[in-house]
PDB file of C-alpha atoms and ligand atoms in Angstrom:
ATOM      1  CA  UNK A   1      98.464 133.268 104.322  1.00 55.00           C
ATOM      2  CA  UNK A   2     100.316 129.982 104.058  1.00 59.00           C
ATOM      3  CA  UNK A   3      99.512 127.050 106.279  1.00 63.00           C
ATOM      4  CA  UNK A   4     102.416 124.997 107.634  1.00 62.00           C
ATOM      5  CA  UNK A   5     101.686 121.330 106.987  1.00 70.00           C
ATOM      6  CA  UNK A   6     101.083 119.419 110.204  1.00 92.00           C
ATOM      7  CA  UNK A   7     104.148 117.530 111.317  1.00 98.00           C
ATOM      8  CA  UNK A   8     104.637 114.443 113.484  1.00 98.00           C
ATOM      9  CA  UNK A   9     107.424 113.733 115.963  1.00 98.00           C
ATOM     10  CA  UNK A  10     108.378 110.599 117.847  1.00 98.00           C
ATOM     11  CA  UNK A  11     108.818 111.023 121.603  1.00 99.00           C
ATOM     12  CA  UNK A  12     110.199 108.544 124.113  1.00 99.00           C
ATOM     13  CA  UNK A  13     109.563 109.314 127.772  1.00 99.00           C
ATOM     14  CA  UNK A  14     112.558 107.529 129.256  1.00 99.00           C
ATOM     15  CA  UNK A  15     112.735 105.093 132.219  1.00 99.00           C
ATOM     16  CA  UNK A  16     113.895 107.792 134.671  1.00 99.00           C
ATOM     17  CA  UNK A  17     110.657 109.713 134.066  1.00 99.00           C
ATOM     18  CA  UNK A  18     108.543 106.586 134.557  1.00 98.00           C
ATOM     19  CA  UNK A  19     110.463 105.676 137.750  1.00 98.00           C
ATOM     20  CA  UNK A  20     110.095 109.209 139.115  1.00 98.00           C
ATOM     21  CA  UNK A  21     106.374 109.410 138.372  1.00 98.00           C
ATOM     22  CA  UNK A  22     106.852 112.244 135.877  1.00 98.00           C
ATOM     23  CA  UNK A  23     105.046 110.778 132.849  1.00 98.00           C
ATOM     24  CA  UNK A  24     101.954 112.883 133.490  1.00 98.00           C
ATOM     25  CA  UNK A  25     104.007 116.048 134.037  1.00 98.00           C
ATOM     26  CA  UNK A  26     105.913 115.520 130.778  1.00 98.00           C
ATOM     27  CA  UNK A  27     102.797 114.696 128.762  1.00 98.00           C
ATOM     28  CA  UNK A  28     101.011 117.709 130.235  1.00 98.00           C
ATOM     29  CA  UNK A  29     103.626 120.032 128.760  1.00 98.00           C
ATOM     30  CA  UNK A  30     103.175 118.637 125.254  1.00 98.00           C
ATOM     31  CA  UNK A  31      99.391 118.757 125.562  1.00 98.00           C
ATOM     32  CA  UNK A  32      99.342 122.247 127.061  1.00 98.00           C
ATOM     33  CA  UNK A  33     101.461 123.488 124.163  1.00 98.00           C
ATOM     34  CA  UNK A  34      98.776 122.275 121.763  1.00 98.00           C
ATOM     35  CA  UNK A  35     100.403 119.156 120.355  1.00 98.00           C
ATOM     36  CA  UNK A  36      97.965 116.322 119.726  1.00 98.00           C
ATOM     37  CA  UNK A  37      98.585 112.734 120.776  1.00 98.00           C
ATOM     38  CA  UNK A  38      98.513 110.365 117.810  1.00 98.00           C
ATOM     39  CA  UNK A  39      99.418 107.189 119.701  1.00 98.00           C
ATOM     40  CA  UNK A  40     100.976 106.220 123.029  1.00 98.00           C
ATOM     41  CA  UNK A  41     102.262 102.966 124.496  1.00 98.00           C
ATOM     42  CA  UNK A  42     104.128 101.756 127.593  1.00 98.00           C
ATOM     43  CA  UNK A  43     107.145  99.826 126.261  1.00 98.00           C
ATOM     44  CA  UNK A  44     110.011  97.897 127.766  1.00 98.00           C
ATOM     45  CA  UNK A  45     112.764  98.875 125.327  1.00 98.00           C
ATOM     46  CA  UNK A  46     115.050  95.954 124.422  1.00 98.00           C
ATOM     47  CA  UNK A  47     118.789  96.164 123.751  1.00 98.00           C
ATOM     48  CA  UNK A  48     118.172  95.487 120.056  1.00 98.00           C
ATOM     49  CA  UNK A  49     115.569  98.250 119.884  1.00 98.00           C
ATOM     50  CA  UNK A  50     118.000 100.617 121.594  1.00 98.00           C
ATOM     51  CA  UNK A  51     120.722  99.744 119.050  1.00 98.00           C
ATOM     52  CA  UNK A  52     118.376 100.522 116.165  1.00 98.00           C
ATOM     53  CA  UNK A  53     116.837 103.638 117.648  1.00 98.00           C
ATOM     54  CA  UNK A  54     120.271 105.059 118.571  1.00 98.00           C
ATOM     55  CA  UNK A  55     122.030 103.655 115.468  1.00 97.00           C
ATOM     56  CA  UNK A  56     123.984 106.896 114.984  1.00 97.00           C
ATOM     57  CA  UNK A  57     125.366 106.675 118.546  1.00 98.00           C
ATOM     58  CA  UNK A  58     126.269 102.978 118.914  1.00 98.00           C
ATOM     59  CA  UNK A  59     129.998 103.614 118.511  1.00 98.00           C
ATOM     60  CA  UNK A  60     130.120 106.556 120.914  1.00 98.00           C
ATOM     61  CA  UNK A  61     131.703 106.089 124.364  1.00 98.00           C
ATOM     62  CA  UNK A  62     128.458 107.184 126.033  1.00 98.00           C
ATOM     63  CA  UNK A  63     126.397 104.522 124.258  1.00 98.00           C
ATOM     64  CA  UNK A  64     126.926 101.421 126.506  1.00 98.00           C
ATOM     65  CA  UNK A  65     125.675 103.192 129.665  1.00 98.00           C
ATOM     66  CA  UNK A  66     122.902 104.833 127.622  1.00 98.00           C
ATOM     67  CA  UNK A  67     121.800 101.363 126.423  1.00 98.00           C
ATOM     68  CA  UNK A  68     121.814 100.058 130.009  1.00 98.00           C
ATOM     69  CA  UNK A  69     119.755 103.065 131.119  1.00 98.00           C
ATOM     70  CA  UNK A  70     117.213 103.012 128.308  1.00 98.00           C
ATOM     71  CA  UNK A  71     116.526  99.287 128.874  1.00 99.00           C
ATOM     72  CA  UNK A  72     116.419  99.616 132.691  1.00 98.00           C
ATOM     73  CA  UNK A  73     112.623  99.845 133.005  1.00 98.00           C
ATOM     74  CA  UNK A  74     109.511 100.773 131.085  1.00 98.00           C
ATOM     75  CA  UNK A  75     109.397 103.834 128.855  1.00 99.00           C
ATOM     76  CA  UNK A  76     106.437 105.525 127.216  1.00 99.00           C
ATOM     77  CA  UNK A  77     106.617 105.768 123.417  1.00 98.00           C
ATOM     78  CA  UNK A  78     104.346 108.212 121.652  1.00 98.00           C
ATOM     79  CA  UNK A  79     103.787 110.227 118.522  1.00 98.00           C
ATOM     80  CA  UNK A  80     102.624 113.826 118.679  1.00 98.00           C
ATOM     81  CA  UNK A  81     101.325 115.995 115.893  1.00 98.00           C
ATOM     82  CA  UNK A  82     101.072 119.716 115.273  1.00 98.00           C
ATOM     83  CA  UNK A  83     102.607 122.680 113.446  1.00 98.00           C
ATOM     84  CA  UNK A  84     106.400 122.330 113.469  1.00 98.00           C
ATOM     85  CA  UNK A  85     106.042 119.506 115.992  1.00 98.00           C
ATOM     86  CA  UNK A  86     109.678 118.369 115.663  1.00 98.00           C
ATOM     87  CA  UNK A  87     111.184 121.737 116.567  1.00 98.00           C
ATOM     88  CA  UNK A  88     108.496 122.450 119.155  1.00 98.00           C
ATOM     89  CA  UNK A  89     109.143 119.159 120.981  1.00 99.00           C
ATOM     90  CA  UNK A  90     112.900 119.782 121.030  1.00 98.00           C
ATOM     91  CA  UNK A  91     112.369 123.288 122.376  1.00 98.00           C
ATOM     92  CA  UNK A  92     110.080 121.956 125.118  1.00 99.00           C
ATOM     93  CA  UNK A  93     112.599 119.190 125.939  1.00 99.00           C
ATOM     94  CA  UNK A  94     115.544 121.608 126.267  1.00 99.00           C
ATOM     95  CA  UNK A  95     119.259 120.975 125.826  1.00 98.00           C
ATOM     96  CA  UNK A  96     120.557 117.404 126.142  1.00 98.00           C
ATOM     97  CA  UNK A  97     122.371 118.013 129.438  1.00 98.00           C
ATOM     98  CA  UNK A  98     119.755 118.590 132.129  1.00 98.00           C
ATOM     99  CA  UNK A  99     122.307 120.526 134.199  1.00 98.00           C
ATOM    100  CA  UNK A 100     122.656 123.089 131.408  1.00 98.00           C
ATOM    101  CA  UNK A 101     119.155 123.029 129.920  1.00 98.00           C
ATOM    102  CA  UNK A 102     117.246 126.277 130.304  1.00 98.00           C
ATOM    103  CA  UNK A 103     114.738 126.648 133.118  1.00 98.00           C
ATOM    104  CA  UNK A 104     111.239 126.341 131.699  1.00 98.00           C
ATOM    105  CA  UNK A 105     112.167 123.308 129.619  1.00 99.00           C
ATOM    106  CA  UNK A 106     111.367 119.738 130.684  1.00 99.00           C
ATOM    107  CA  UNK A 107     115.034 118.863 131.154  1.00 99.00           C
ATOM    108  CA  UNK A 108     115.910 122.250 132.603  1.00 98.00           C
ATOM    109  CA  UNK A 109     113.208 122.001 135.233  1.00 98.00           C
ATOM    110  CA  UNK A 110     113.279 118.291 136.026  1.00 98.00           C
ATOM    111  CA  UNK A 111     116.671 116.721 135.182  1.00 98.00           C
ATOM    112  CA  UNK A 112     120.148 117.086 136.634  1.00 98.00           C
ATOM    113  CA  UNK A 113     121.815 114.641 134.283  1.00 98.00           C
ATOM    114  CA  UNK A 114     123.359 114.426 130.826  1.00 98.00           C
ATOM    115  CA  UNK A 115     122.126 110.838 130.419  1.00 98.00           C
ATOM    116  CA  UNK A 116     118.985 110.565 132.525  1.00 98.00           C
ATOM    117  CA  UNK A 117     117.274 113.455 130.817  1.00 98.00           C
ATOM    118  CA  UNK A 118     113.697 112.188 130.830  1.00 99.00           C
ATOM    119  CA  UNK A 119     112.713 112.504 127.211  1.00 99.00           C
ATOM    120  CA  UNK A 120     113.732 111.939 123.597  1.00 98.00           C
ATOM    121  CA  UNK A 121     112.380 113.848 120.609  1.00 98.00           C
ATOM    122  CA  UNK A 122     113.145 113.309 116.918  1.00 98.00           C
ATOM    123  CA  UNK A 123     115.813 115.728 115.662  1.00 98.00           C
ATOM    124  CA  UNK A 124     114.756 116.127 111.994  1.00 98.00           C
ATOM    125  CA  UNK A 125     111.958 115.191 109.603  1.00 98.00           C
ATOM    126  CA  UNK A 126     114.095 112.274 108.375  1.00 98.00           C
ATOM    127  CA  UNK A 127     114.650 110.994 111.944  1.00 98.00           C
ATOM    128  CA  UNK A 128     110.959 111.420 112.747  1.00 98.00           C
ATOM    129  CA  UNK A 129     109.929 109.367 109.714  1.00 98.00           C
ATOM    130  CA  UNK A 130     112.467 106.668 110.546  1.00 98.00           C
ATOM    131  CA  UNK A 131     111.620 106.549 114.261  1.00 98.00           C
ATOM    132  CA  UNK A 132     107.828 106.550 113.751  1.00 98.00           C
ATOM    133  CA  UNK A 133     108.119 103.714 111.213  1.00 98.00           C
ATOM    134  CA  UNK A 134     110.401 101.802 113.594  1.00 98.00           C
ATOM    135  CA  UNK A 135     108.361 102.171 116.816  1.00 98.00           C
ATOM    136  CA  UNK A 136     104.889 102.273 115.290  1.00 98.00           C
ATOM    137  CA  UNK A 137     105.047 100.453 111.931  1.00 98.00           C
ATOM    138  CA  UNK A 138     101.272 100.769 111.642  1.00 97.00           C
ATOM    139  CA  UNK A 139     101.755 104.563 111.308  1.00 96.00           C
ATOM    140  CA  UNK A 140     104.799 104.410 109.015  1.00 70.00           C
TER     141      UNK A 140
HETATM  142  P1  LIG B 201     119.232 114.431 122.355  1.00 80.76           P
HETATM  143  O1  LIG B 201     118.491 113.342 123.113  1.00 80.76           O
HETATM  144  O2  LIG B 201     119.173 115.756 123.066  1.00 80.76           O
HETATM  145  O3  LIG B 201     118.846 114.501 120.898  1.00 80.76           O
HETATM  146  P2  LIG B 201     121.704 113.038 121.544  1.00 80.76           P
HETATM  147  O4  LIG B 201     122.992 113.733 121.290  1.00 80.76           O
HETATM  148  O5  LIG B 201     120.950 112.493 120.365  1.00 80.76           O
HETATM  149  O6  LIG B 201     120.786 114.036 122.409  1.00 80.76           O
HETATM  150  O7  LIG B 201     122.012 111.858 122.556  1.00 80.76           O
HETATM  151  C1  LIG B 201     121.084 110.840 122.797  1.00 80.76           C
HETATM  152  C2  LIG B 201     121.005 110.573 124.272  1.00 80.76           C
HETATM  153  O8  LIG B 201     122.236 110.015 124.709  1.00 80.76           O
HETATM  154  C3  LIG B 201     120.806 111.800 125.148  1.00 80.76           C
HETATM  155  O9  LIG B 201     119.455 112.202 125.250  1.00 80.76           O
HETATM  156  C4  LIG B 201     121.350 111.316 126.484  1.00 80.76           C
HETATM  157  O10 LIG B 201     120.410 110.472 127.162  1.00 80.76           O
HETATM  158  C5  LIG B 201     122.532 110.468 126.034  1.00 80.76           C
HETATM  159  N1  LIG B 201     123.782 111.233 125.974  1.00 80.76           N
HETATM  160  C6  LIG B 201     124.172 112.090 125.007  1.00 80.76           C
HETATM  161  N2  LIG B 201     125.387 112.606 125.266  1.00 80.76           N
HETATM  162  C7  LIG B 201     125.773 112.053 126.424  1.00 80.76           C
HETATM  163  C8  LIG B 201     126.960 112.183 127.221  1.00 80.76           C
HETATM  164  O11 LIG B 201     127.901 112.916 126.880  1.00 80.76           O
HETATM  165  N3  LIG B 201     126.991 111.467 128.381  1.00 80.76           N
HETATM  166  C9  LIG B 201     125.970 110.649 128.760  1.00 80.76           C
HETATM  167  N4  LIG B 201     124.848 110.488 128.031  1.00 80.76           N
HETATM  168  C10 LIG B 201     124.745 111.185 126.884  1.00 80.76           C
END
């Protein structure tokens, strides 16, 4: 039997979730799945932080409204840990567009928007390492 090494993923619970009082509901899904919380913090994301976090998207047409949205109120930044945490978080989050995300996923059940889709999760081990070091340098 081979053990999968424990993996960490960065998660941002976005301002729409905080505004709608859904932080607990979102966290509950990660916890119920068996992911462990490593750290968690309420953060007001700045424009500069948004530019760095979404560096690969800054030239996309959807980025300016995304930047306005992500800086529009507090978010909750956290790191979770568990077997295949990166893929597991993305499966729990569902497809980017809440209108098309499968029922049973966070976005599929709770979002009707392509932008205001409640939650971010790292998309690869490289992104997770970069994002964890950026948001929580003490863990990097
Ligand atoms: P992901 O969050 O599912 O990984 P990305 O393609 O990395 O999706 O996009 C980052 C974020 O940018 C999305 O979560 C969403 O908030 C926003 N976004 C992506 N595509 C669009 C779009 O076509 N219109 C509006 N917002 C978008």
